[in-house]
Coordinates of C-alpha atoms and ligand atoms in Angstrom, one line a residue:
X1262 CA 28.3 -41.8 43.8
X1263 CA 28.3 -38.1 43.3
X1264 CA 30.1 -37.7 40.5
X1265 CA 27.7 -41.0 38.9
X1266 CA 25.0 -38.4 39.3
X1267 CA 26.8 -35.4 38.0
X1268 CA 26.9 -37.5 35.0
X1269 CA 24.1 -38.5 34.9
X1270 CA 22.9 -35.5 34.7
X1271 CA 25.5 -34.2 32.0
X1272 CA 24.2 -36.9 29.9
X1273 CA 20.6 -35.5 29.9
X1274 CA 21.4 -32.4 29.8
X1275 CA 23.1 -33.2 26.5
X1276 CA 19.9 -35.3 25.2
X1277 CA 18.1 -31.8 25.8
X1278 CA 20.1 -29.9 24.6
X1279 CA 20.2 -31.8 21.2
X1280 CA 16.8 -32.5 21.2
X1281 CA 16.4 -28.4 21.3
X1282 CA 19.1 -28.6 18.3
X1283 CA 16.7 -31.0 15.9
X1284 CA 13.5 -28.8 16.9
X1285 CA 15.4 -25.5 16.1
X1286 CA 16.8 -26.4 12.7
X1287 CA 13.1 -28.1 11.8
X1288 CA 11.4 -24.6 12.4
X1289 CA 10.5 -22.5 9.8
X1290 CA 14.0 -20.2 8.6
X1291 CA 13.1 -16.9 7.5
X1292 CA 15.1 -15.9 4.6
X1293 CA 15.3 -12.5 3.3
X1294 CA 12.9 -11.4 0.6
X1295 CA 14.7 -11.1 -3.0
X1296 CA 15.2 -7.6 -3.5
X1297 CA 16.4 -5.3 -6.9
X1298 CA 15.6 -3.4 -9.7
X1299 CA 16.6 -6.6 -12.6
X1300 CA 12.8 -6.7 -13.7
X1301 CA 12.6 -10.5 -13.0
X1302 CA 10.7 -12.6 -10.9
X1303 CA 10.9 -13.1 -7.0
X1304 CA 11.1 -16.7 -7.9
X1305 CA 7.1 -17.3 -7.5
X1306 CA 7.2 -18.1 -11.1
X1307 CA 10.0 -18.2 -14.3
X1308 CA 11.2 -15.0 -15.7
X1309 CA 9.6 -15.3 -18.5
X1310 CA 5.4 -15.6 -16.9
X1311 CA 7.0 -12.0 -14.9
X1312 CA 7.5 -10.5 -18.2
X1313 CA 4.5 -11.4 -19.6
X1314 CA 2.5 -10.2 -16.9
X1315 CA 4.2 -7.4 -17.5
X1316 CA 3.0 -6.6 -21.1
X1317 CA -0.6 -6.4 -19.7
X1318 CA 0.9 -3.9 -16.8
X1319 CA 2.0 -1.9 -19.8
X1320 CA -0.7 -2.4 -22.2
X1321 CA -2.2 0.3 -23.2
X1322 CA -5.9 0.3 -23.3
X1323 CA -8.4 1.8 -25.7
X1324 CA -12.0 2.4 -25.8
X1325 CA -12.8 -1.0 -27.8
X1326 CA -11.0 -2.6 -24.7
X1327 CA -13.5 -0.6 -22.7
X1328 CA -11.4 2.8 -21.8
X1329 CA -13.6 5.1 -20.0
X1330 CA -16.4 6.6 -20.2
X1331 CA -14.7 8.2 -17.0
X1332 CA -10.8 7.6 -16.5
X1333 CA -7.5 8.7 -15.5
X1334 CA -5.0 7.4 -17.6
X1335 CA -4.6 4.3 -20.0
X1336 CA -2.3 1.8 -18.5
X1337 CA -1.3 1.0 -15.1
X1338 CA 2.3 1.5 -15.5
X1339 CA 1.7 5.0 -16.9
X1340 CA 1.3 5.7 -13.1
X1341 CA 3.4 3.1 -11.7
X1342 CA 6.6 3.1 -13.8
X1343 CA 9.9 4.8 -11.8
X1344 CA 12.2 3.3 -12.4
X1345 CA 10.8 0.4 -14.0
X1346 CA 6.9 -1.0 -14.5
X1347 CA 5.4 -1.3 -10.7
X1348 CA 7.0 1.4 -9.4
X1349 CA 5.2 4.7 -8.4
X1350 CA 5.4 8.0 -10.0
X1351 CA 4.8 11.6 -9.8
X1352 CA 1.2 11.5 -11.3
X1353 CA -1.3 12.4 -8.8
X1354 CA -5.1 11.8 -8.2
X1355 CA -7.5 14.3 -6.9
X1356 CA -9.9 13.2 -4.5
X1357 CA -13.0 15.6 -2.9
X1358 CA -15.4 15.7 -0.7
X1359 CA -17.5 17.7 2.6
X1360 CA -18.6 17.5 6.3
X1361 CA -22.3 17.0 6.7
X1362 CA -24.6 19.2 9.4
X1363 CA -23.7 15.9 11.1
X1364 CA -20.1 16.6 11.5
X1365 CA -19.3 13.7 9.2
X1366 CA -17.3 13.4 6.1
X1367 CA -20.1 12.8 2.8
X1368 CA -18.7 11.9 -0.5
X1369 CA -19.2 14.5 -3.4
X1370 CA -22.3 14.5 -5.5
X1371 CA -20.7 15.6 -8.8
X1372 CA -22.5 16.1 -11.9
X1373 CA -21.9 15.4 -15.4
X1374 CA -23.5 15.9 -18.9
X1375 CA -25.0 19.1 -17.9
X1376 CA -26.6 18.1 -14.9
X1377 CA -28.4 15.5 -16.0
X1378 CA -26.2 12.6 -13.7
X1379 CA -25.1 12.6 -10.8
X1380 CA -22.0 10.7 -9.9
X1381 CA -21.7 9.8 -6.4
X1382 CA -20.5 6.8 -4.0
X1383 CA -16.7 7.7 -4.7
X1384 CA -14.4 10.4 -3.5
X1385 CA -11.9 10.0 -6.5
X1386 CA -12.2 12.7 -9.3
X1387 CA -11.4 11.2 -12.9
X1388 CA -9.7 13.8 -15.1
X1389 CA -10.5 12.3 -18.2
X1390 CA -13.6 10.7 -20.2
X1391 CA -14.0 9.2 -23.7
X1392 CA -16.3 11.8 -25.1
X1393 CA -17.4 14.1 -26.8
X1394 CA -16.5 12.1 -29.4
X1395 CA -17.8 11.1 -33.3
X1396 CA -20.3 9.1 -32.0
X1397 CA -21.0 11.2 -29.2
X1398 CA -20.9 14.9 -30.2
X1399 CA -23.5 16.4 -27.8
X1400 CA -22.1 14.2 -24.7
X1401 CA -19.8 15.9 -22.3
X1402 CA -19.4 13.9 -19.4
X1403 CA -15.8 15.1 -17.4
X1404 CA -16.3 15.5 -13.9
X1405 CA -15.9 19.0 -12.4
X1406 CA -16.0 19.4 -8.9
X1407 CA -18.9 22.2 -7.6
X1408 CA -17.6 24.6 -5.2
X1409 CA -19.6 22.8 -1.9
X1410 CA -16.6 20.2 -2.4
X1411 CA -15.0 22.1 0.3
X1412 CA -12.5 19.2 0.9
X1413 CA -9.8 18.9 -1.7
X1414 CA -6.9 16.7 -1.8
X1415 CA -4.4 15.2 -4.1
X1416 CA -2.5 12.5 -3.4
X1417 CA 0.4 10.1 -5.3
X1418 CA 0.7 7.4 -6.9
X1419 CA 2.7 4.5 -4.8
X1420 CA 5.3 1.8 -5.3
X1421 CA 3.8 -1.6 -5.9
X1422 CA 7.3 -3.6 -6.0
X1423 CA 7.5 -5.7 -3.2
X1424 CA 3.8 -5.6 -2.4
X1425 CA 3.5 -9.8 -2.6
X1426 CA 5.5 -9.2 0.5
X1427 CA 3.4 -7.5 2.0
X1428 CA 0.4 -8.6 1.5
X1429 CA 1.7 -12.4 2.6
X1430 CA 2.3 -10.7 6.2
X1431 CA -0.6 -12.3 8.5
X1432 CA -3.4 -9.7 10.1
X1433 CA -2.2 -10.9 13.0
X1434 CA 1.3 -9.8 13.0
X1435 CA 0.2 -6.4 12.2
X1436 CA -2.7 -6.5 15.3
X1437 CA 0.0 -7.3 17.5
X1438 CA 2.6 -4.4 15.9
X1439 CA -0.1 -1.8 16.7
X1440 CA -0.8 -3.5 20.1
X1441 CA 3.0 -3.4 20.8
X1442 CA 3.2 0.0 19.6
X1443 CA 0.4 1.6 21.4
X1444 CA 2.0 -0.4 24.6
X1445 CA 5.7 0.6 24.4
X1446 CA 4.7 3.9 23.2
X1447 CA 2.4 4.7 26.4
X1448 CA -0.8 5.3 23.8
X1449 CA 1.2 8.0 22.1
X1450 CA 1.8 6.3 18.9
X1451 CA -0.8 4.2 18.0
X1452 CA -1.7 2.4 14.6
X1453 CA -4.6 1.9 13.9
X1454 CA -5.6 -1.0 11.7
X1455 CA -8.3 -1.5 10.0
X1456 CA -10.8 -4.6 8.8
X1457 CA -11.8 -4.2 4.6
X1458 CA -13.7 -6.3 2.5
X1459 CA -11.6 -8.6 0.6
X1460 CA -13.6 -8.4 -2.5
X1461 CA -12.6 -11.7 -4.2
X1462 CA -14.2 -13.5 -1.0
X1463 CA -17.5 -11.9 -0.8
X1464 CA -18.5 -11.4 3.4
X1465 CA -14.8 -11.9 4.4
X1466 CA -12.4 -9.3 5.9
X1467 CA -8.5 -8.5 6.2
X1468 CA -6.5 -6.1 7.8
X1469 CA -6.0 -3.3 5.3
X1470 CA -2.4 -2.3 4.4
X1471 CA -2.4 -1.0 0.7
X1472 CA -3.2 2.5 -0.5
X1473 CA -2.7 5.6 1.5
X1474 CA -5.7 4.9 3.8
X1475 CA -5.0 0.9 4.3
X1476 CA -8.1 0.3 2.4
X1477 CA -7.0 -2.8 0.9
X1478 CA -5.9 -6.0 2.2
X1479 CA -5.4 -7.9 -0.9
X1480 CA -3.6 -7.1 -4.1
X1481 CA -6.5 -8.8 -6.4
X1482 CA -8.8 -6.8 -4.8
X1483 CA -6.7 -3.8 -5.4
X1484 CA -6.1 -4.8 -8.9
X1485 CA -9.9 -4.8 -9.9
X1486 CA -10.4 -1.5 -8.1
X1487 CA -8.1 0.3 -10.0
X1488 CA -8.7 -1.3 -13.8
X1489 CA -12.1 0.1 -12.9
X1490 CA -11.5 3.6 -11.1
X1491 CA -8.3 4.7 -13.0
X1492 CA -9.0 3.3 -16.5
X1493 CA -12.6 2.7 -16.2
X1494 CA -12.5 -1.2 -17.5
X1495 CA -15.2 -3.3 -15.8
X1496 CA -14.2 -6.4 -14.5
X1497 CA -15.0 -9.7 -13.0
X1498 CA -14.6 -8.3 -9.3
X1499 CA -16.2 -4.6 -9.9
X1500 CA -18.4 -5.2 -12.9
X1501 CA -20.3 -1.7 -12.8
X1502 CA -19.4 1.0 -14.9
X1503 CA -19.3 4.5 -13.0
X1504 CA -21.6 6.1 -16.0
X1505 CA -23.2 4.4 -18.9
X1506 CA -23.0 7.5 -20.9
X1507 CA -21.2 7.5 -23.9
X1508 CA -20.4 3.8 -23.0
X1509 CA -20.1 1.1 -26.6
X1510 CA -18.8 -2.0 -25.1
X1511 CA -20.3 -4.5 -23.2
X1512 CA -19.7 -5.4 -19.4
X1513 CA -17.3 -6.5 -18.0
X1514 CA -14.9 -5.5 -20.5
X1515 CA -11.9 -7.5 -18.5
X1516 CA -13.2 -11.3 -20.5
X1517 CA -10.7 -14.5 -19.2
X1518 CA -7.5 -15.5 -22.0
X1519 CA -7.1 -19.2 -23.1
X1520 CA -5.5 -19.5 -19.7
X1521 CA -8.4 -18.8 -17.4
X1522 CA -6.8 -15.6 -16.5
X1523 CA -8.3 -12.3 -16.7
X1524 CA -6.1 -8.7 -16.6
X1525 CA -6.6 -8.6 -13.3
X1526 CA -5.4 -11.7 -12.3
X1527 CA -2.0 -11.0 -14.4
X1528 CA -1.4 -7.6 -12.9
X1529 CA -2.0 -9.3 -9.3
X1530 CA 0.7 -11.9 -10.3
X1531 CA 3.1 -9.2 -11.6
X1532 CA 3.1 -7.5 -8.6
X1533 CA 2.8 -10.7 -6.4
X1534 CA 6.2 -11.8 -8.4
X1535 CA 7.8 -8.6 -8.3
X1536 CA 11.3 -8.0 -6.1
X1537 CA 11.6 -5.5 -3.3
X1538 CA 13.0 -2.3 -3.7
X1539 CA 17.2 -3.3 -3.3
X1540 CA 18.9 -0.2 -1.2
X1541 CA 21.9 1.9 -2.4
X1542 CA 24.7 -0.8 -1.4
X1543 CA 27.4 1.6 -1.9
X1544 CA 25.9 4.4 0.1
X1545 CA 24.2 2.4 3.0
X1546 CA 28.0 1.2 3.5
X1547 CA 29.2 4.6 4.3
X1548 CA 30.4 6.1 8.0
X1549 CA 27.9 9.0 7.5
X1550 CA 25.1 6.8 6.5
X1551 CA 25.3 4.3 9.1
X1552 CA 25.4 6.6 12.0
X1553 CA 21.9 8.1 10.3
X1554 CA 20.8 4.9 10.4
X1555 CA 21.5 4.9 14.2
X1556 CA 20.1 8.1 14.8
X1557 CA 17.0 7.1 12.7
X1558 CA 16.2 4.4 15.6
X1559 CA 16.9 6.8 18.5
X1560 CA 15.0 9.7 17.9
X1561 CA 12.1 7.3 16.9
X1562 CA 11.3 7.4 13.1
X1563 CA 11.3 3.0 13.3
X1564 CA 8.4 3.3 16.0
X1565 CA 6.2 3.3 12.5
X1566 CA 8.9 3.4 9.6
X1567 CA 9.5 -0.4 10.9
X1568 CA 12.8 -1.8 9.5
X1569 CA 11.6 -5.5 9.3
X1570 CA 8.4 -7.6 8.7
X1571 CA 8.6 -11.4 8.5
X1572 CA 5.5 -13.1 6.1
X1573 CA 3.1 -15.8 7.3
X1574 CA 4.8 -19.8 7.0
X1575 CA 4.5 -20.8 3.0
X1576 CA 0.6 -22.9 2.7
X1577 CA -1.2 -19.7 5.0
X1578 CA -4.4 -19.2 3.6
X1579 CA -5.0 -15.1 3.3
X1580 CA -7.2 -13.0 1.6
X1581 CA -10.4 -14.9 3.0
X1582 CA -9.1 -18.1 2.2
X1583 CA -8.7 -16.9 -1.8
X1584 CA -5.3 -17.0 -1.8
X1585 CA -2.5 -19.7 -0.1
X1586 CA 1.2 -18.1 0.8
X1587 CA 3.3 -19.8 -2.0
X1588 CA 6.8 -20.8 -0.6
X1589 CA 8.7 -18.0 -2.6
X1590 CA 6.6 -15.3 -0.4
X1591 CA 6.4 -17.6 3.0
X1592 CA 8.4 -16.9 6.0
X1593 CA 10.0 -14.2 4.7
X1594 CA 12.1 -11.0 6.0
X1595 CA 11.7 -7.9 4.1
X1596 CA 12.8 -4.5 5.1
X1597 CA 9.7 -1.6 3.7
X1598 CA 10.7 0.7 6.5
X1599 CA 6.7 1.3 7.6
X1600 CA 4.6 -0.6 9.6
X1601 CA 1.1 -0.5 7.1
X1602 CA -0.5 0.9 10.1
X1603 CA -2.7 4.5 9.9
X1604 CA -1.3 7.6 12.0
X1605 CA -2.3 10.9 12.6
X1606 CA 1.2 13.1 11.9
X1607 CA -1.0 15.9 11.3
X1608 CA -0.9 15.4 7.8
X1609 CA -4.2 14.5 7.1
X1610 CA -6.3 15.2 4.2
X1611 CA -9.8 14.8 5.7
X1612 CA -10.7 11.7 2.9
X1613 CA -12.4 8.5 4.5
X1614 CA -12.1 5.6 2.6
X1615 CA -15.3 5.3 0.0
X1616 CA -16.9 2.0 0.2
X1617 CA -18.7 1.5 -3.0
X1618 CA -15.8 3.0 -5.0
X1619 CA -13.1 0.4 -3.4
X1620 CA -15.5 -2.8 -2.7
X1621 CA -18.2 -2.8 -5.5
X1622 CA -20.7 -4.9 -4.8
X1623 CA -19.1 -6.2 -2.0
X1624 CA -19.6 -3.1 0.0
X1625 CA -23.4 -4.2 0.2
X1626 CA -22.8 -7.0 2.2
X1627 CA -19.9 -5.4 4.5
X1628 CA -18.3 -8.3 7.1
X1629 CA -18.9 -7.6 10.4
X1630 CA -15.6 -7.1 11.4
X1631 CA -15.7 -3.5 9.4
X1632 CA -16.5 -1.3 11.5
X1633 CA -18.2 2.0 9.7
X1634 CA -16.0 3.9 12.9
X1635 CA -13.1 3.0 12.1
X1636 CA -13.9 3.9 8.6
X1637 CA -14.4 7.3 9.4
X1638 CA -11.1 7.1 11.7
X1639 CA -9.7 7.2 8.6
X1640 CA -10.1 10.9 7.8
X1641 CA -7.1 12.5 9.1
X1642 CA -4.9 9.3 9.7
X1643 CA -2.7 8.1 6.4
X1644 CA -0.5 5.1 6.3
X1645 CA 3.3 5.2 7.5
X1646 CA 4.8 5.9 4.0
X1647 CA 7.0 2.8 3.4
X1648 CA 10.5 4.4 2.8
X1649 CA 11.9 1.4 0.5
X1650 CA 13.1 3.0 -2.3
X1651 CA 12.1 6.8 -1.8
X1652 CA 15.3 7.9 -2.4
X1653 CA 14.0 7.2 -6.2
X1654 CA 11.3 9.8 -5.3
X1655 CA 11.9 13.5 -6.0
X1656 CA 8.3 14.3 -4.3
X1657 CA 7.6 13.5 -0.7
X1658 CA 4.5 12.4 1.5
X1659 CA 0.7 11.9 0.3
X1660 CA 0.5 15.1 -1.8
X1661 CA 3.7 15.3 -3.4
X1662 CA 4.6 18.8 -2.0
X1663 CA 7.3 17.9 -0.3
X1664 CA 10.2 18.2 -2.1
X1665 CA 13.1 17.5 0.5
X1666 CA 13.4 15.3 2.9
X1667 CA 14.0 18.1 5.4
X1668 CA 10.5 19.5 4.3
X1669 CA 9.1 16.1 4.8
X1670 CA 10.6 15.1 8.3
X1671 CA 9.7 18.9 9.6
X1672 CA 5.7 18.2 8.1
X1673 CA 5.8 15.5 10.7
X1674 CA 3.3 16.7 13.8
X1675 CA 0.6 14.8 16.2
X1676 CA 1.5 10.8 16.4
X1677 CA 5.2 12.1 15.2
X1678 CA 6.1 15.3 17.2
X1679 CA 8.1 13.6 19.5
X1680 CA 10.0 12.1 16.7
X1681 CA 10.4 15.7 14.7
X1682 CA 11.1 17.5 18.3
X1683 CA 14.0 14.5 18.2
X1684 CA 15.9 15.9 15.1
X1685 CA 15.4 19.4 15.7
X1686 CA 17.5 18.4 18.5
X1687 CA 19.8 16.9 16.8
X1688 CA 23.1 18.9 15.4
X1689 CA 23.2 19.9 11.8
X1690 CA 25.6 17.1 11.3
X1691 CA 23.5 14.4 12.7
X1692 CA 21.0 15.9 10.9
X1693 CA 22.6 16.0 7.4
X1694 CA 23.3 12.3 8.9
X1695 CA 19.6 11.3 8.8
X1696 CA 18.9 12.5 5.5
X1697 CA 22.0 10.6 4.5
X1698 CA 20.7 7.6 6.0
X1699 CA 17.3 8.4 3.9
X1700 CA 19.4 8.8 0.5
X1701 CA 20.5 5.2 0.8
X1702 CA 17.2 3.8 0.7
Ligands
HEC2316 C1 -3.9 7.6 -12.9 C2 -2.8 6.9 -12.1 C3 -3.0 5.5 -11.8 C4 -3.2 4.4 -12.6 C5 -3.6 4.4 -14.0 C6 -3.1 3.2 -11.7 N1 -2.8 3.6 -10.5 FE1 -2.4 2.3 -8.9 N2 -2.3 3.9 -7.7 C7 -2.4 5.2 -8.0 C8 -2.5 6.0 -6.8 C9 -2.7 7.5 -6.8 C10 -2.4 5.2 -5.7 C11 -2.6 5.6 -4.3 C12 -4.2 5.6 -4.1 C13 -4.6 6.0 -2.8 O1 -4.5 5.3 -1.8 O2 -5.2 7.1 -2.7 C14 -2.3 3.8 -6.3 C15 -2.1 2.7 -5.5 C16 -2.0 1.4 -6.0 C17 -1.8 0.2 -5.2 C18 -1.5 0.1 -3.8 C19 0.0 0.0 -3.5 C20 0.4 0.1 -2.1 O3 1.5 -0.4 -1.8 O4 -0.3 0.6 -1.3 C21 -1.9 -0.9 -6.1 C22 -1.7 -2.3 -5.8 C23 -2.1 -0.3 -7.4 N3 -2.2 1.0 -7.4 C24 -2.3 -1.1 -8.6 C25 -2.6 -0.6 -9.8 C26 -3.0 -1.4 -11.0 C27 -2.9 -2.9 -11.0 C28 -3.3 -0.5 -12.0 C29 -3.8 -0.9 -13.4 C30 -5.0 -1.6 -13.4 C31 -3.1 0.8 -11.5 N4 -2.7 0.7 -10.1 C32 -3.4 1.9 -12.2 C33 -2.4 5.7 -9.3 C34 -2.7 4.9 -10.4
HEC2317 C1 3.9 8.3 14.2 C2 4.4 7.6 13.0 C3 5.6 8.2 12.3 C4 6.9 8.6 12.9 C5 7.3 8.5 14.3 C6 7.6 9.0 11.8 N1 6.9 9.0 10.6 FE1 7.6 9.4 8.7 N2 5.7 9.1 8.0 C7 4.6 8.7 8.7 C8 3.4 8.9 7.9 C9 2.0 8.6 8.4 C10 3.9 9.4 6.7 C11 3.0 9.8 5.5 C12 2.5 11.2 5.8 C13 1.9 11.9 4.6 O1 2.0 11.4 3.5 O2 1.2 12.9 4.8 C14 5.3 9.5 6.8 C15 6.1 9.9 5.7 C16 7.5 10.1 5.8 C17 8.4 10.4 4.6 C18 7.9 10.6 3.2 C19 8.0 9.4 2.4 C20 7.4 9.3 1.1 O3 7.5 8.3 0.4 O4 6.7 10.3 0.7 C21 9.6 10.5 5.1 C22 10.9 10.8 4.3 C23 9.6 10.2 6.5 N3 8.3 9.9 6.9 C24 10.7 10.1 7.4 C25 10.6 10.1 8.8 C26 11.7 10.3 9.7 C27 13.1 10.6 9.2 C28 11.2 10.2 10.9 C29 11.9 10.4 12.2 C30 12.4 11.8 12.4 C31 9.8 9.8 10.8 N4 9.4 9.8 9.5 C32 9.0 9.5 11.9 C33 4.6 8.3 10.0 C34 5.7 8.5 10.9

């Protein structure tokens, strides 16, 4: 009778257990994100649509196209092209600003054409403008900053490859990173995340995690914002031209191909199709390098320099419902080494995020869930630099003055110090071990 019940009991305990077998291999398998520097597609679309997408990366714009009146440079890959388009660069951006009697940071009035504008509403400083020029000889319209811009900063370009990765991760996995974070790290270490306008979906939010203050969620939006501020071409989602002076061409300058698709839906796709940075195989494989990569956990550089992220199932609606995870992006590993959070290492370059200049029109109608604190939280916090492919970067951290690793772990204070106080402590071998580690990404 006994051993009738240990059997049966065997016998369910094998329908269980195979039951548990059927529902394990029917939920979603994360596979790891494509990653390498081949210049083809992720396999969101063929190889070919990739390269295309491309050519308008590169394209190089003129004033007929719209150019100007106010820009930085011509194309998008002449600031995004190391080691191929969509990377980042060494070309930086200078942004101002100064504290109000209130305490608070104001964005710069800045003048141009003698006085007789004002441009405001932005914290980004363009370098170059169209004229004078033939048509204009009497118009000089480059920005200079006045002296009571006490705020000055520069910071780089970034890396863009990968991004489609990042952007498919769900708000809610990076909520409950920062919550996790602040949690394990007894409120020492604490992202902050942040709601922004998702300017394709006018009144709806995201959590930002793109640009060096997280003040874009989605790539679209990100797109339009910089065809506009960096090569000042209106377009369908910022259709205002910082200054009319000077300005020939009608608005918005980006018009929709025989496709339906406007430059700024191309240059989304490119980067939404483009691989993650691949490692250094070779190196990663080495003794020295893998006990760095030890050492990297330990002293606590992954609290923020996160090693994994996993993006939302394939048919996830993001970007205020604008945009549906495609199965090439969904429920997938990558490894960006950051956590797209905001921290105070004592870097920061006292810059909060400029509303009209990133949202456009959409900054008049701001969703709820974007709170103007949290905007100005912003000022001294930047976003974990992602270390995927930085050993392809000969200048460190926001600003680009760091030159060395070394200089750049040892710039690491506030949110950090416990982390830098960690390898100081280390021996120069570990050390050198670290840095190692660092080279093979
Ligand atoms: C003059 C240089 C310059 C040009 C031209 C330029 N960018 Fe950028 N890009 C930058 C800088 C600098 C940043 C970081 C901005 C910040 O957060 O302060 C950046 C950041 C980005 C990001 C965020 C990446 C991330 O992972 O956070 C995207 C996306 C982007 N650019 C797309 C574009 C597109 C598309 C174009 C062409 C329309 C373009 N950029 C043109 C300099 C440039
Ligand atoms: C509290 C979060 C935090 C911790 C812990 C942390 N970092 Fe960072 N890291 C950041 C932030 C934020 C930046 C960007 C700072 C800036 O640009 O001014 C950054 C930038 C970097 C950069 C520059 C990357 C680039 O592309 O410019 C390197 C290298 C780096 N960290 C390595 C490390 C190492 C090694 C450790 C451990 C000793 C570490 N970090 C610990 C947040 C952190």
């Amino acid at each position: 009778m006994k051993s009738l019940e240990r059997m049966a009991d065997v016998r369910i305990w094998m329908v269980v257990s195979s039951l548990v077998m059927v529902f394990a291999s029917q939920a979603p398998q994360s596979q790891e994100a494509p990653t390498g520097f081949d210049g083809k597609s992720n396999g969101l679309v063929d190889d070919q649509t990739h390269q295309e997408d491309q050519v308008k990366f590169d394209e190089v714009e003129g004033v007929a196209e719209g150019l100007g009146p106010l820009y930085n440079a011509q194309s998008c890959a002449e600031c995004h092209q190391n080691p191929m388009s969509g990377g980042a660069s060494q070309i930086t951006e200078l942004r101002v600003g100064h504290l109000g009697p209130d305490g608070r940071f104001h964005n710069p009035d800045i003048p141009i054409a003698r006085g007789t504008e004002i441009i405001s509403g932005r914290t980004l400083v363009n370098d170059r403008a169209i004229c004078p020029n033939a048509a204009f000889p009497d118009t000089e319209i480059q920005e200079r900053v006045p002296e009571s811009e006490s705020i000055r900063a520069t910071r780089m370009s970034l890396n863009l490859l990968g991004d489609g990765f990042v952007e498919a991760v769900a708000d809610q996995s990076l909520i409950e990173l920062a919550r996790q974070q602040c949690k394990k790290n007894h409120g020492k270490i604490c992202g902050l995340v942040i709601h922004v306008p998702i300017v394709e979906s006018p009144g709806r939010a995201g959590v930002g995690r793109f640009g060096w203050k997280d003040a874009h969620a989605s790539l679209l939006s990100f797109s339009g914002d910089a065809y506009l501020n960096e090569m000042g071409i209106t377009n369908r989602l910022f259709p205002d031209e910082v200054t009319n002076l000077c300005n020939t061409v009608s608005e918005p300058n980006d018009a929709p191909g025989p496709d339906g698709l406007s430059d700024v839906d191309r240059f989304a796709r490119f980067i939404r199709t483009s691989k993650a940075p691949a490692r250094d195989a070779k190196l990663a494989e080495t003794p020295q390098a893998k006990r760095g990569s030890v050492l990297f956990d330990k002293i606590g550089c992954e609290v923020c320099h996160v090693r994994s992220l996993t993006t939302a199932p394939a048919g996830t609606k993001i970007n205020g419902g604008a945009f549906t995870v495609p199965p090439a992006l969904g429920g997938k590993v990558f490894h960006p080494f950051g956590d797209f959070l905001l921290h105070d290492v004592g870097t920061g370059d006292g810059i909060v995020i400029p509303v009209i200049e990133h949202y456009g029109r959409a900054a008049r109608q701001m969703p709820r869930e974007c709170s103007p604190e949290n905007f100005q939280r912003t000022r001294n916090r930047l976003r974990t630099a992602p270390l995927w492919g930085v050993r392809l970067r000969p200048r460190l951290m926001h600003d680009g003055a760091s030159p060395t690793f070394l200089d750049a772990i040892l710039r690491h204070r506030g949110e950090a110090s416990k982390a830098t106080h960690g390898f100081e402590h280390l021996s120069r071998n570990d050390q050198e071990a670290v840095i190692e580690f660092l080279r093979s990404l």
